């Protein structure tokens, strides 16, 4: 069964298959108006260009193409091999017939053939593998691998096996050795392909793949494919087998014998400028886009490198476009002799009558659609200037520039006998070359042909604004798409942020706001700043305190060392309360003890001991027993310290001790003294019997209540008197308020400090006084001492010191007052003066 | 705060205070007896509280020494003195001659000396008062102090009549102005003390905690 | 039975209840006390500076008549404890009486628990400095210096040693607010303290700190009773002058 070689993956497929089984690529191109086969027939009928007489009489592949064109539906390998150069392929004839019909189809250019649309669909196309320069592509590797294998002639020549060779044939004029070989090989394949083409759609697909720049994933040239230029004998391709040289350079000799007129004509054409290497009738962007859309898988050809780039790829790749179209042979209607087998690397010679060079796409497009330069449609797409296609060898070898050293192989394509129809497609003589501006009003504007337009993927993906010229499009300069046109610019649209255009992007800051922001920043900086630990404040010398202290100390200490002559005069007039006090003391009985309460802290001992001394001495001298009591813990000790100077413990006085509970305990003691103070203080261990109560002799003394002094004291009223020695009015008030209720009219007198006397006096001067006598202060103490004329002279000794101290304090207050007054007046004067000056 | 415990303590405190207060106004034996019992309990509690206070002093200064806070050497001296005094008191009884000597020659002079700082402090305060505070109250205060001091001592350079006049002025200032003002202050203080005590009885102020 | 005493007692209690009830509708307006205003500012500065506030409850006894100013001191200490709970150095309360020191500990613990700041409480927060007044005063400068006290509040019963306590705080640069019930001490405090509290201004602390509506009611009762006493004094003076008795 005949098989169709998939142009994309080179896998064999059934003859009637529409799409490839493996890669689902379209096998049979679609044409909108005509059937798939009609398009192919039209193309086949395109008159071939005039071929040089001296050109190659048609290689075997060309012959096969011609013979195969007569039976486009046969697709037989034998037919493809038996194509004679003189036989006009039916497909060529059909191409001519369709020329007239194409003129009517001008309006339907925009119709997208189904096959084109399907072909353009992503699912039908496969991305061509990237063939890196310097690496042997897979297809070439496979070719080499299959050299030793017997190649079975395939009835169906690979349609898209090496579509690139078509473009390469029309591009570049000089090629290296490898280019020649590859070109020859490709030509052979092409011949086979042309011969086996059964449908215009296939042919169009082949050429589309070429124009798209796709590279076949697997080269269509495998061990079963026939590469006429690779065969040692011209007839060898007929068998469908090619003896692939093991080394790429082994085909040089064979290649040199191959005359490819069309290739020679392509060599003679000037190299097109890189910018104009694109399709003449297409914008660079469109072509690039178109090429991207057509994802054809280049057939892998062993020994063949993927071309470095197609002319429509971004326009960055400089392709050498031969001045003469590469497919001049396709344009000639006459069959041409098949070119002699070419070695690898040998380039087919071009025929001299090759039509002016066109861009590869143009030639391909023209071939596919049966359009040539004479056809109006084709004329529209014919660029005003001749676009020199890149070198075929360069394309085959993947080089931008054709190899300079051809190894003696005539790479010219002038001798290639191209069909008439292909020659016609070269365009009129004198067509403008590459780089020349053609001002031809007949030239169609740079618009895409309808079928090409139809091949675009989906209109919805494209904006209406498509059609922007390639020159106006910016070239991407960053990212992986650098160098391409018509792509979304990464910068600054996508990658680089941009400020919003809506509204004001600037921040208006007033001076006040700026100042506040500075303050805030300063505060924040200050907060973060670490301050060293604050140095301890340098304490200033308390000079004032020192001076006053020295003055007071000297004033009080000096009388100690000096005879008291200054304050020698004692107070002549005693306080009026002194007489009452003396009267109370004088009226006390001697058979009942007097309760003396020592309710002052030790700190007040200096004043109160001076005042209470003569009082206690008075009591002792009168023979009144004294019972001491204290509501402070240190009271008994203070009492002992004073009374020990005037009398004897347990003889003249006795200590009841500490009454805990404060003022609350006074009530308790007042109600039941013995229970409040059960034991006493400083109880002697040994006592004379006379000193204890009768009946208790020989017993252990463990309580003050066992002494004779306390006798039959059971209640507070059993005491003859209650005397409170205190420095604070609270204690005096407590006794004055609590004790009288339990004393049954017994006198209550108080020995006070000078400061407490005013607060206690109301108790003494009330209508029903609760306190019958009070003495307070140093003057009273001095007078009391003078009254009793006893051994105590503490007040007298301290009188001068007391006086000088008082005098010093008076002076201090006086000086301070005068200083304060003077400073105030000075400041007032200064303020007044300053105010007057300001006025 | 536990509501039950709070109420119990409040009731106990209020009842105790009410009994003591009513005992001053109502002469019923039960109330008087209850008052005396509660007061004796208060005396006992105060005595034991004194012991807790001494323990608290030791604990505070012990922590100070342990953490070596500023002034910790003085804390060591305080603790040693306190412990020594307690030991002497247990060994020799509080009314022994040794303890009397300790009191007479250590405790008494220290406190008397602290008291001796008061005239210097007051003199300096008076000096600054007449310099810095020149309002009417301060001037009256200083003037009263001046004349009281002036009328206290019979100055040699003053005659007896002058002394009698100054003495009379002093008496008037002390007995009339100072005493009257003091009585007014005492009345206000007494009123404040009554209200403060009633707040405790009404459980508004709870210094005993919850 | 002392009927007058009972009536006065009932008058006090009733007046407090009434004023506490109508206080919301007819709130009282008290005269400003600069001492308490300065105290608030000084406490805020102490908290910000990381310094300590010291409250002294005086040398009065719990079972004596001088416990009232100490209870006011506890009220002030409770309020200050709430404010200084966020400080690095919470308030410390000292007393010259052991029972008063225990009450201070209880008050602080209750206050910290009520504001969920129990971690700020320490048993050393309430302490007894000395059993006698001058031994208490002798330990005060050490406390002020080592504890970095910047606010020195004396609210309790003081004697002459109160002046020394204030002077110690003033010499170390602390803000001193002092108030006591003793008249003599008030005179000394007036000369030495920066912000003295004279008379019953100390007992108005609870009302000025808004501790409880009963505090404000109690202050109003005090004013009421004061007016009654003033009227009685004036009436008695007039009658005595007219020879009624």
CSV table of C-alpha atoms in Angstrom, one decimal, chain A residues 544-545 548-549 552 566-567 570-572 575 602-605 634 637-638 641 660-661 664 667 679 681-683 733 757-759 761-762 779 802-803 806-807 809-810 812-813 816-817 819-820 823, chain B residues 24 35 39-40 43 93-95 97 100 103-104 107-108 111-112 115 119-121 123-124 126-128 130-131 134 145-146 149-150 152-157 160 170-171 174-175 179 182-183 186:
chain,number,residue,atom,x,y,z
A,544,UNK,CA,23.5,77.2,104.3
A,545,UNK,CA,22.9,74.1,106.4
A,548,UNK,CA,23.4,77.4,110.4
A,549,UNK,CA,24.6,74.2,112.1
A,552,UNK,CA,23.7,76.8,116.5
A,566,UNK,CA,25.0,86.6,129.8
A,567,UNK,CA,21.8,85.0,130.7
A,570,UNK,CA,16.6,84.0,135.7
A,571,UNK,CA,13.0,84.6,134.9
A,572,UNK,CA,11.5,86.7,137.5
A,575,UNK,CA,4.0,81.2,134.6
A,602,UNK,CA,13.8,58.6,124.2
A,603,UNK,CA,14.4,61.5,121.7
A,604,UNK,CA,12.5,63.9,123.9
A,605,UNK,CA,14.4,62.9,126.9
A,634,UNK,CA,11.3,52.5,126.5
A,637,UNK,CA,14.1,52.6,131.1
A,638,UNK,CA,13.7,56.3,130.9
A,641,UNK,CA,17.4,56.7,134.3
A,660,UNK,CA,1.2,47.5,125.9
A,661,UNK,CA,-1.8,48.5,123.9
A,664,UNK,CA,-6.6,51.4,124.6
A,667,UNK,CA,-8.8,52.2,129.9
A,679,UNK,CA,4.4,41.9,136.9
A,681,UNK,CA,9.8,46.2,135.7
A,682,UNK,CA,13.2,45.9,137.3
A,683,UNK,CA,12.1,43.8,140.2
A,733,UNK,CA,-5.4,63.8,125.7
A,757,UNK,CA,1.3,72.8,126.3
A,758,UNK,CA,-1.1,74.9,124.2
A,759,UNK,CA,-3.0,71.9,123.1
A,761,UNK,CA,-4.2,73.8,128.3
A,762,UNK,CA,-7.9,73.6,127.4
A,779,UNK,CA,11.6,78.6,131.9
A,802,UNK,CA,19.1,77.7,125.7
A,803,UNK,CA,19.2,81.4,125.6
A,806,UNK,CA,17.1,81.0,120.9
A,807,UNK,CA,19.0,84.1,120.1
A,809,UNK,CA,17.5,81.2,115.8
A,810,UNK,CA,16.1,84.7,116.1
A,812,UNK,CA,18.7,83.5,111.6
A,813,UNK,CA,15.1,84.3,111.1
A,816,UNK,CA,16.5,85.5,106.4
A,817,UNK,CA,13.6,87.9,106.6
A,819,UNK,CA,17.5,89.1,103.0
A,820,UNK,CA,14.2,88.0,101.5
A,823,UNK,CA,15.9,90.7,97.4
B,24,UNK,CA,-18.4,54.0,125.1
B,35,UNK,CA,-15.5,45.9,124.8
B,39,UNK,CA,-9.6,45.6,123.6
B,40,UNK,CA,-7.5,43.0,125.4
B,43,UNK,CA,-3.6,44.5,122.9
B,93,UNK,CA,16.6,39.8,131.1
B,94,UNK,CA,15.3,43.1,129.7
B,95,UNK,CA,15.7,45.0,133.0
B,97,UNK,CA,21.9,46.3,134.2
B,100,UNK,CA,20.0,49.4,130.9
B,103,UNK,CA,19.9,51.6,126.4
B,104,UNK,CA,21.5,54.4,128.3
B,107,UNK,CA,20.0,53.8,122.2
B,108,UNK,CA,19.3,57.0,124.2
B,111,UNK,CA,17.7,59.1,119.4
B,112,UNK,CA,18.6,62.2,121.3
B,115,UNK,CA,16.2,64.9,117.9
B,119,UNK,CA,16.4,72.6,115.5
B,120,UNK,CA,18.9,72.8,112.7
B,121,UNK,CA,16.4,71.5,110.3
B,123,UNK,CA,16.2,76.8,111.4
B,124,UNK,CA,17.1,76.1,107.8
B,126,UNK,CA,12.6,78.9,108.6
B,127,UNK,CA,15.3,80.7,106.7
B,128,UNK,CA,14.2,79.3,103.4
B,130,UNK,CA,11.1,83.7,104.7
B,131,UNK,CA,13.2,83.8,101.5
B,134,UNK,CA,6.7,85.3,100.7
B,145,UNK,CA,7.7,82.1,115.4
B,146,UNK,CA,9.9,85.2,115.9
B,149,UNK,CA,11.0,83.0,120.5
B,150,UNK,CA,11.5,86.6,121.5
B,152,UNK,CA,10.5,83.1,125.7
B,153,UNK,CA,13.8,84.3,127.1
B,154,UNK,CA,14.5,87.3,129.2
B,155,UNK,CA,17.1,89.1,127.2
B,156,UNK,CA,19.8,90.9,129.0
B,157,UNK,CA,19.5,93.9,126.7
B,160,UNK,CA,11.9,93.9,132.6
B,170,UNK,CA,4.1,85.5,123.4
B,171,UNK,CA,1.4,84.2,125.7
B,174,UNK,CA,0.4,80.9,121.9
B,175,UNK,CA,-2.7,80.8,124.0
B,179,UNK,CA,-4.2,77.5,120.5
B,182,UNK,CA,-4.9,74.3,116.9
B,183,UNK,CA,-8.3,73.6,118.3
B,186,UNK,CA,-8.1,69.3,116.0
